[in-house]
Amino acid sequence: MKSNEAIERLERIGLRPSVQRLSIMEYLLTHPIHPTVEDVYQALVPEIPTLSRATVYNTLRLFSEKKVAQMITIDDHRVCYDGNITPHVHFFCKECGKVYDLFDENAPSLKRPKLIDGNMVDEEQLYYKGICKDCMAKKANN
Amino acid sequence: MKSNEAIERLERIGLRPSVQRLSIMEYLLTHPIHPTVEDVYQALVPEIPTLSRATVYNTLRLFSEKKVAQMITIDDHRVCYDGNITPHVHFFCKECGKVYDLFDENAPSLKRPKLIDGNMVDEEQLYYKGICKDCMAKKANN
DNA sequence: ATGGGTGCAAAGGATTTGCAACATT
DNA sequence: AATGTTGCAAATCCTTTGCACCCAT
């Protein structure tokens, strides 16, 4: 069953609500864990056996271009995606590699494009990196 | 001729000042244009004909781990490096692909690690994306 | 029938790794 | 000799692309 939110987001950007697109969007919305393309693919193949990686790649790229999802490149070699498009900060744990959302007061929020030195800025991302709570605890126990 | 700055940075992290490392660091310091690994390699091969890409990859990764350079992943599938380790914001032009430094008042500056929700944060990066001044001008002329 | 979507396989890159050779102490 | 570095080539991914097929209108 697909949520209204998934359908609405597709309609908003004028894309046909195919099974693949709906499932991918739905997965993003219900799994706020910053999945990689591979994560999404692996999660959905069981229910859509003919799904191809290319479709997942293309669809997620589309989503981020149309701003119904965010592409995150905080982890040097693996792009991941976030269906949460409200302002928040991404925190990358260098120990376990997980990406967390932090609702820090410094989260950039850009409602409309702004000009800086003549350059038009229409996207902002703040990345934090360090060691997460869990990994700190593990280290303390050694 | 290598600057003192290059030598000092290598000493600071306890690495031997080999010809390769000094040249790579020197290149970063004198070319604040956020070169990719390939850029660095191409620029230095003429003077060090036996240089290998693997060395450039490994050396730059070392530099960023030891914090004498910054690894930047603002461009989705090409990592680049910055020898400037003072706080500033990186701006990526989606049109021409260049990465600019912006000395915006919002540049994060983290002198010592801070705790957020129990997580230890020791690095911050703020990325802006949009269309740069030059590309804006080109578009206006069409 | 037409246009948008999808899947497959191949191509294209970027990055890492293992190992042998080399340099420096 | 011992340790730390480098270069080469191969191996691994990650991601994109071209093209044919399919589906919905």
GROMACS .gro file of C-alpha atoms (C1' of nucleotides) in nm:
model
  334
    1MET     CA    1   0.000   0.000   0.000
    2LYS     CA    2   0.141   0.337  -0.101
    3SER     CA    3   0.092   0.651   0.102
    4ASN     CA    4  -0.070   0.962  -0.032
    5GLU     CA    5   0.253   1.144   0.031
    6ALA     CA    6   0.437   0.930  -0.225
    7ILE     CA    7   0.169   0.987  -0.485
    8GLU     CA    8   0.157   1.359  -0.416
    9ARG     CA    9   0.529   1.400  -0.458
   10LEU     CA   10   0.524   1.230  -0.794
   11GLU     CA   11   0.231   1.437  -0.911
   12ARG     CA   12   0.400   1.754  -0.794
   13ILE     CA   13   0.685   1.699  -1.038
   14GLY     CA   14   0.468   1.569  -1.319
   15LEU     CA   15   0.590   1.209  -1.324
   16ARG     CA   16   0.366   0.914  -1.390
   17PRO     CA   17   0.312   0.711  -1.073
   18SER     CA   18   0.452   0.381  -1.196
   19VAL     CA   19   0.489   0.088  -0.959
   20GLN     CA   20   0.867   0.131  -0.953
   21ARG     CA   21   0.861   0.503  -0.877
   22LEU     CA   22   0.598   0.472  -0.610
   23SER     CA   23   0.781   0.191  -0.439
   24ILE     CA   24   1.110   0.376  -0.444
   25MET     CA   25   0.955   0.693  -0.304
   26GLU     CA   26   0.763   0.496  -0.045
   27TYR     CA   27   1.081   0.323   0.062
   28LEU     CA   28   1.257   0.656   0.112
   29LEU     CA   29   0.968   0.791   0.315
   30THR     CA   30   0.944   0.490   0.544
   31HIS     CA   31   1.319   0.431   0.583
   32PRO     CA   32   1.485   0.752   0.699
   33ILE     CA   33   1.821   0.579   0.714
   34HIS     CA   34   1.982   0.740   0.409
   35PRO     CA   35   1.986   0.432   0.190
   36THR     CA   36   2.227   0.393  -0.098
   37VAL     CA   37   2.109   0.299  -0.444
   38GLU     CA   38   2.207  -0.058  -0.368
   39ASP     CA   39   2.011  -0.054  -0.041
   40VAL     CA   40   1.697   0.055  -0.221
   41TYR     CA   41   1.750  -0.200  -0.495
   42GLN     CA   42   1.801  -0.488  -0.253
   43ALA     CA   43   1.499  -0.388  -0.048
   44LEU     CA   44   1.265  -0.373  -0.344
   45VAL     CA   45   1.377  -0.661  -0.565
   46PRO     CA   46   1.179  -0.915  -0.361
   47GLU     CA   47   0.851  -0.740  -0.436
   48ILE     CA   48   0.947  -0.627  -0.788
   49PRO     CA   49   1.158  -0.912  -0.921
   50THR     CA   50   1.219  -0.750  -1.259
   51LEU     CA   51   1.349  -0.427  -1.107
   52SER     CA   52   1.681  -0.316  -1.249
   53ARG     CA   53   1.954  -0.115  -1.084
   54ALA     CA   54   1.949   0.130  -1.374
   55THR     CA   55   1.590   0.218  -1.294
   56VAL     CA   56   1.676   0.280  -0.931
   57TYR     CA   57   1.973   0.496  -1.028
   58ASN     CA   58   1.774   0.696  -1.279
   59THR     CA   59   1.470   0.734  -1.058
   60LEU     CA   60   1.664   0.854  -0.754
   61ARG     CA   61   1.859   1.099  -0.966
   62LEU     CA   62   1.531   1.228  -1.106
   63PHE     CA   63   1.388   1.269  -0.757
   64SER     CA   64   1.682   1.473  -0.639
   65GLU     CA   65   1.686   1.689  -0.950
   66LYS     CA   66   1.321   1.765  -0.898
   67LYS     CA   67   1.382   1.817  -0.528
   68VAL     CA   68   1.140   1.559  -0.395
   69ALA     CA   69   1.437   1.385  -0.234
   70GLN     CA   70   1.787   1.485  -0.135
   71MET     CA   71   2.108   1.341  -0.272
   72ILE     CA   72   2.375   1.320  -0.006
   73THR     CA   73   2.743   1.277  -0.076
   74ILE     CA   74   2.877   1.295   0.276
   75ASP     CA   75   3.031   0.950   0.253
   76ASP     CA   76   3.316   0.988   0.011
   77HIS     CA   77   3.233   0.707  -0.222
   78ARG     CA   78   2.876   0.620  -0.183
   79VAL     CA   79   2.592   0.850  -0.269
   80CYS     CA   80   2.282   0.809  -0.058
   81TYR     CA   81   1.932   0.951  -0.056
   82ASP     CA   82   1.699   1.112   0.192
   83GLY     CA   83   1.325   1.151   0.150
   84ASN     CA   84   1.315   1.409   0.427
   85ILE     CA   85   1.331   1.746   0.256
   86THR     CA   86   1.291   1.965   0.563
   87PRO     CA   87   1.607   2.143   0.682
   88HIS     CA   88   1.836   1.930   0.894
   89VAL     CA   89   2.202   1.847   0.929
   90HIS     CA   90   2.365   1.521   0.824
   91PHE     CA   91   2.612   1.359   1.055
   92PHE     CA   92   2.849   1.093   0.924
   93CYS     CA   93   3.011   0.854   1.170
   94LYS     CA   94   3.364   0.782   1.054
   95GLU     CA   95   3.366   0.467   1.264
   96CYS     CA   96   3.055   0.278   1.154
   97GLY     CA   97   2.976   0.473   0.838
   98LYS     CA   98   2.615   0.548   0.933
   99VAL     CA   99   2.454   0.877   0.841
  100TYR     CA  100   2.228   1.035   1.103
  101ASP     CA  101   1.991   1.328   1.094
  102LEU     CA  102   2.058   1.600   1.348
  103PHE     CA  103   1.806   1.870   1.406
  104ASP     CA  104   2.062   2.123   1.508
  105GLU     CA  105   1.985   2.493   1.529
  106ASN     CA  106   2.244   2.552   1.256
  107ALA     CA  107   2.054   2.356   0.994
  108PRO     CA  108   2.055   2.566   0.679
  109SER     CA  109   1.713   2.659   0.551
  110LEU     CA  110   1.692   2.818   0.213
  111LYS     CA  111   1.344   2.911   0.113
  112ARG     CA  112   1.440   3.094  -0.201
  113PRO     CA  113   1.765   3.127  -0.392
  114LYS     CA  114   2.009   3.386  -0.263
  115LEU     CA  115   2.294   3.577  -0.423
  116ILE     CA  116   2.647   3.558  -0.281
  117ASP     CA  117   2.917   3.753  -0.463
  118GLY     CA  118   2.705   3.738  -0.775
  119ASN     CA  119   2.662   3.362  -0.758
  120MET     CA  120   2.310   3.223  -0.737
  121VAL     CA  121   2.286   2.974  -0.451
  122ASP     CA  122   1.978   2.754  -0.441
  123GLU     CA  123   2.093   2.463  -0.225
  124GLU     CA  124   2.274   2.439   0.104
  125GLN     CA  125   2.398   2.137   0.289
  126LEU     CA  126   2.572   2.124   0.624
  127TYR     CA  127   2.764   1.808   0.701
  128TYR     CA  128   2.903   1.707   1.037
  129LYS     CA  129   3.156   1.427   1.072
  130GLY     CA  130   3.287   1.252   1.379
  131ILE     CA  131   3.211   0.953   1.600
  132CYS     CA  132   2.852   0.868   1.686
  133LYS     CA  133   2.711   0.807   2.031
  134ASP     CA  134   2.708   0.428   1.991
  135CYS     CA  135   3.065   0.405   1.865
  136MET     CA  136   3.180   0.634   2.148
  137ALA     CA  137   3.023   0.392   2.397
  138LYS     CA  138   3.187   0.091   2.235
  139LYS     CA  139   3.525   0.259   2.250
  140ALA     CA  140   3.476   0.343   2.617
  141ASN     CA  141   3.412  -0.025   2.691
  142ASN     CA  142   3.751  -0.131   2.556
  143MET     CA  143   6.150   2.475  -0.493
  144LYS     CA  144   5.926   2.374  -0.206
  145SER     CA  145   5.784   2.619   0.043
  146ASN     CA  146   5.840   2.593   0.414
  147GLU     CA  147   5.467   2.555   0.456
  148ALA     CA  148   5.468   2.227   0.266
  149ILE     CA  149   5.754   2.089   0.471
  150GLU     CA  150   5.598   2.203   0.797
  151ARG     CA  151   5.271   2.035   0.722
  152LEU     CA  152   5.440   1.705   0.652
  153GLU     CA  153   5.646   1.729   0.968
  154ARG     CA  154   5.341   1.816   1.171
  155ILE     CA  155   5.185   1.481   1.087
  156GLY     CA  156   5.506   1.285   1.110
  157LEU     CA  157   5.542   1.189   0.744
  158ARG     CA  158   5.873   1.174   0.565
  159PRO     CA  159   5.911   1.460   0.319
  160SER     CA  160   5.954   1.255   0.005
  161VAL     CA  161   5.970   1.423  -0.333
  162GLN     CA  162   5.622   1.298  -0.418
  163ARG     CA  163   5.457   1.416  -0.099
  164LEU     CA  164   5.622   1.755  -0.106
  165SER     CA  165   5.523   1.810  -0.467
  166ILE     CA  166   5.165   1.710  -0.405
  167MET     CA  167   5.132   1.934  -0.101
  168GLU     CA  168   5.303   2.220  -0.281
  169TYR     CA  169   5.065   2.180  -0.570
  170LEU     CA  170   4.765   2.201  -0.339
  171LEU     CA  171   4.903   2.513  -0.173
  172THR     CA  172   4.974   2.697  -0.497
  173HIS     CA  173   4.661   2.588  -0.683
  174PRO     CA  174   4.356   2.674  -0.475
  175ILE     CA  175   4.126   2.544  -0.746
  176HIS     CA  176   4.013   2.223  -0.576
  177PRO     CA  177   4.193   1.981  -0.802
  178THR     CA  178   4.083   1.624  -0.845
  179VAL     CA  179   4.326   1.336  -0.805
  180GLU     CA  180   4.361   1.327  -1.182
  181ASP     CA  181   4.434   1.700  -1.196
  182VAL     CA  182   4.716   1.662  -0.947
  183TYR     CA  183   4.852   1.360  -1.128
  184GLN     CA  184   4.852   1.531  -1.468
  185ALA     CA  185   5.015   1.843  -1.329
  186LEU     CA  186   5.299   1.656  -1.164
  187VAL     CA  187   5.379   1.376  -1.407
  188PRO     CA  188   5.594   1.605  -1.623
  189GLU     CA  189   5.831   1.674  -1.336
  190ILE     CA  190   5.805   1.327  -1.178
  191PRO     CA  191   5.771   1.094  -1.476
  192THR     CA  192   5.752   0.781  -1.265
  193LEU     CA  193   5.467   0.913  -1.050
  194SER     CA  194   5.175   0.675  -1.024
  195ARG     CA  195   4.811   0.752  -0.973
  196ALA     CA  196   4.801   0.516  -0.676
  197THR     CA  197   5.054   0.730  -0.496
  198VAL     CA  198   4.851   1.041  -0.558
  199TYR     CA  199   4.535   0.871  -0.436
  200ASN     CA  200   4.701   0.736  -0.125
  201THR     CA  201   4.887   1.054  -0.044
  202LEU     CA  202   4.584   1.279  -0.075
  203ARG     CA  203   4.381   1.045   0.137
  204LEU     CA  204   4.655   1.050   0.399
  205PHE     CA  205   4.663   1.429   0.395
  206SER     CA  206   4.292   1.456   0.455
  207GLU     CA  207   4.295   1.194   0.729
  208LYS     CA  208   4.568   1.386   0.906
  209LYS     CA  209   4.386   1.711   0.839
  210VAL     CA  210   4.660   1.891   0.649
  211ALA     CA  211   4.423   1.908   0.352
  212GLN     CA  212   4.048   1.883   0.304
  213MET     CA  213   3.867   1.620   0.104
  214ILE     CA  214   3.563   1.764  -0.069
  215THR     CA  215   3.281   1.555  -0.209
  216ILE     CA  216   3.049   1.831  -0.321
  217ASP     CA  217   3.053   1.706  -0.680
  218ASP     CA  218   2.861   1.383  -0.672
  219HIS     CA  219   3.115   1.155  -0.829
  220ARG     CA  220   3.447   1.326  -0.822
  221VAL     CA  221   3.638   1.383  -0.503
  222CYS     CA  222   3.861   1.688  -0.493
  223TYR     CA  223   4.107   1.836  -0.250
  224ASP     CA  224   4.174   2.171  -0.090
  225GLY     CA  225   4.498   2.275   0.077
  226ASN     CA  226   4.322   2.566   0.245
  227ILE     CA  227   4.226   2.447   0.590
  228THR     CA  228   4.086   2.773   0.723
  229PRO     CA  229   3.707   2.789   0.752
  230HIS     CA  230   3.527   2.871   0.431
  231VAL     CA  231   3.229   2.754   0.230
  232HIS     CA  232   3.245   2.553  -0.091
  233PHE     CA  233   3.022   2.649  -0.377
  234PHE     CA  234   2.956   2.407  -0.660
  235CYS     CA  235   2.831   2.538  -0.992
  236LYS     CA  236   2.587   2.289  -1.139
  237GLU     CA  237   2.642   2.441  -1.481
  238CYS     CA  238   3.019   2.435  -1.529
  239GLY     CA  239   3.112   2.200  -1.246
  240LYS     CA  240   3.368   2.434  -1.088
  241VAL     CA  241   3.410   2.452  -0.712
  242TYR     CA  242   3.464   2.797  -0.566
  243ASP     CA  243   3.561   2.917  -0.220
  244LEU     CA  244   3.321   3.159  -0.060
  245PHE     CA  245   3.419   3.344   0.252
  246ASP     CA  246   3.068   3.373   0.375
  247GLU     CA  247   2.985   3.474   0.728
  248ASN     CA  248   2.821   3.135   0.775
  249ALA     CA  249   3.144   2.939   0.726
  250PRO     CA  250   3.157   2.680   1.000
  251SER     CA  251   3.457   2.709   1.226
  252LEU     CA  252   3.523   2.426   1.464
  253LYS     CA  253   3.823   2.481   1.684
  254ARG     CA  254   3.766   2.181   1.905
  255PRO     CA  255   3.529   1.887   1.882
  256LYS     CA  256   3.177   1.947   2.010
  257LEU     CA  257   2.906   1.717   2.138
  258ILE     CA  258   2.564   1.709   1.975
  259ASP     CA  259   2.310   1.466   2.117
  260GLY     CA  260   2.598   1.259   2.252
  261ASN     CA  261   2.773   1.240   1.916
  262MET     CA  262   3.126   1.377   1.890
  263VAL     CA  263   3.153   1.615   1.597
  264ASP     CA  264   3.503   1.712   1.488
  265GLU     CA  265   3.447   1.829   1.130
  266GLU     CA  266   3.195   2.056   0.965
  267GLN     CA  267   3.145   2.135   0.601
  268LEU     CA  268   2.897   2.372   0.448
  269TYR     CA  269   2.825   2.328   0.079
  270TYR     CA  270   2.639   2.569  -0.145
  271LYS     CA  271   2.516   2.468  -0.488
  272GLY     CA  272   2.375   2.676  -0.769
  273ILE     CA  273   2.488   2.869  -1.076
  274CYS     CA  274   2.806   3.074  -1.064
  275LYS     CA  275   2.847   3.436  -1.165
  276ASP     CA  276   3.009   3.350  -1.500
  277CYS     CA  277   2.746   3.099  -1.601
  278MET     CA  278   2.472   3.343  -1.501
  279ALA     CA  279   2.624   3.600  -1.737
  280LYS     CA  280   2.647   3.351  -2.022
  281LYS     CA  281   2.283   3.258  -1.978
  282ALA     CA  282   2.182   3.624  -1.981
  283ASN     CA  283   2.356   3.669  -2.317
  284ASN     CA  284   2.145   3.407  -2.487
  285DA     C1'  285   0.006   0.454  -3.269
  286DT     C1'  286   0.275   0.728  -2.974
  287DG     C1'  287   0.541   0.854  -2.599
  288DG     C1'  288   0.701   0.760  -2.164
  289DG     C1'  289   0.921   0.391  -1.868
  290DT     C1'  290   1.183  -0.006  -1.783
  291DG     C1'  291   1.540  -0.377  -1.809
  292DC     C1'  292   1.946  -0.564  -1.977
  293DA     C1'  293   2.403  -0.575  -2.085
  294DA     C1'  294   2.793  -0.332  -2.193
  295DA     C1'  295   3.086   0.050  -2.136
  296DG     C1'  296   3.322   0.388  -1.879
  297DG     C1'  297   3.528   0.568  -1.485
  298DA     C1'  298   3.708   0.615  -1.029
  299DT     C1'  299   3.943   0.413  -0.652
  300DT     C1'  300   4.172   0.045  -0.398
  301DT     C1'  301   4.484  -0.344  -0.333
  302DG     C1'  302   4.871  -0.677  -0.345
  303DC     C1'  303   5.309  -0.721  -0.427
  304DA     C1'  304   5.766  -0.638  -0.577
  305DA     C1'  305   6.115  -0.292  -0.615
  306DC     C1'  306   6.329   0.100  -0.412
  307DA     C1'  307   6.500   0.443  -0.089
  308DT     C1'  308   6.642   0.599   0.361
  309DT     C1'  309   6.779   0.536   0.816
  310DA     C1'  310   6.894  -0.499   0.777
  311DA     C1'  311   6.467  -0.284   0.873
  312DT     C1'  312   6.121   0.022   0.786
  313DG     C1'  313   5.867   0.318   0.527
  314DT     C1'  314   5.743   0.455   0.022
  315DT     C1'  315   5.642   0.401  -0.435
  316DG     C1'  316   5.489   0.204  -0.894
  317DC     C1'  317   5.256  -0.117  -1.160
  318DA     C1'  318   4.888  -0.382  -1.291
  319DA     C1'  319   4.491  -0.604  -1.177
  320DA     C1'  320   4.072  -0.611  -0.944
  321DT     C1'  321   3.654  -0.381  -0.772
  322DC     C1'  322   3.307  -0.120  -0.761
  323DC     C1'  323   2.985   0.254  -0.885
  324DT     C1'  324   2.733   0.474  -1.229
  325DT     C1'  325   2.582   0.584  -1.693
  326DT     C1'  326   2.428   0.474  -2.158
  327DG     C1'  327   2.218   0.267  -2.575
  328DC     C1'  328   1.880   0.010  -2.729
  329DA     C1'  329   1.497  -0.290  -2.753
  330DC     C1'  330   1.077  -0.403  -2.537
  331DC     C1'  331   0.663  -0.295  -2.287
  332DC     C1'  332   0.285  -0.045  -2.110
  333DA     C1'  333  -0.054   0.310  -2.085
  334DT     C1'  334  -0.299   0.658  -2.309
   0.00000   0.00000   0.00000
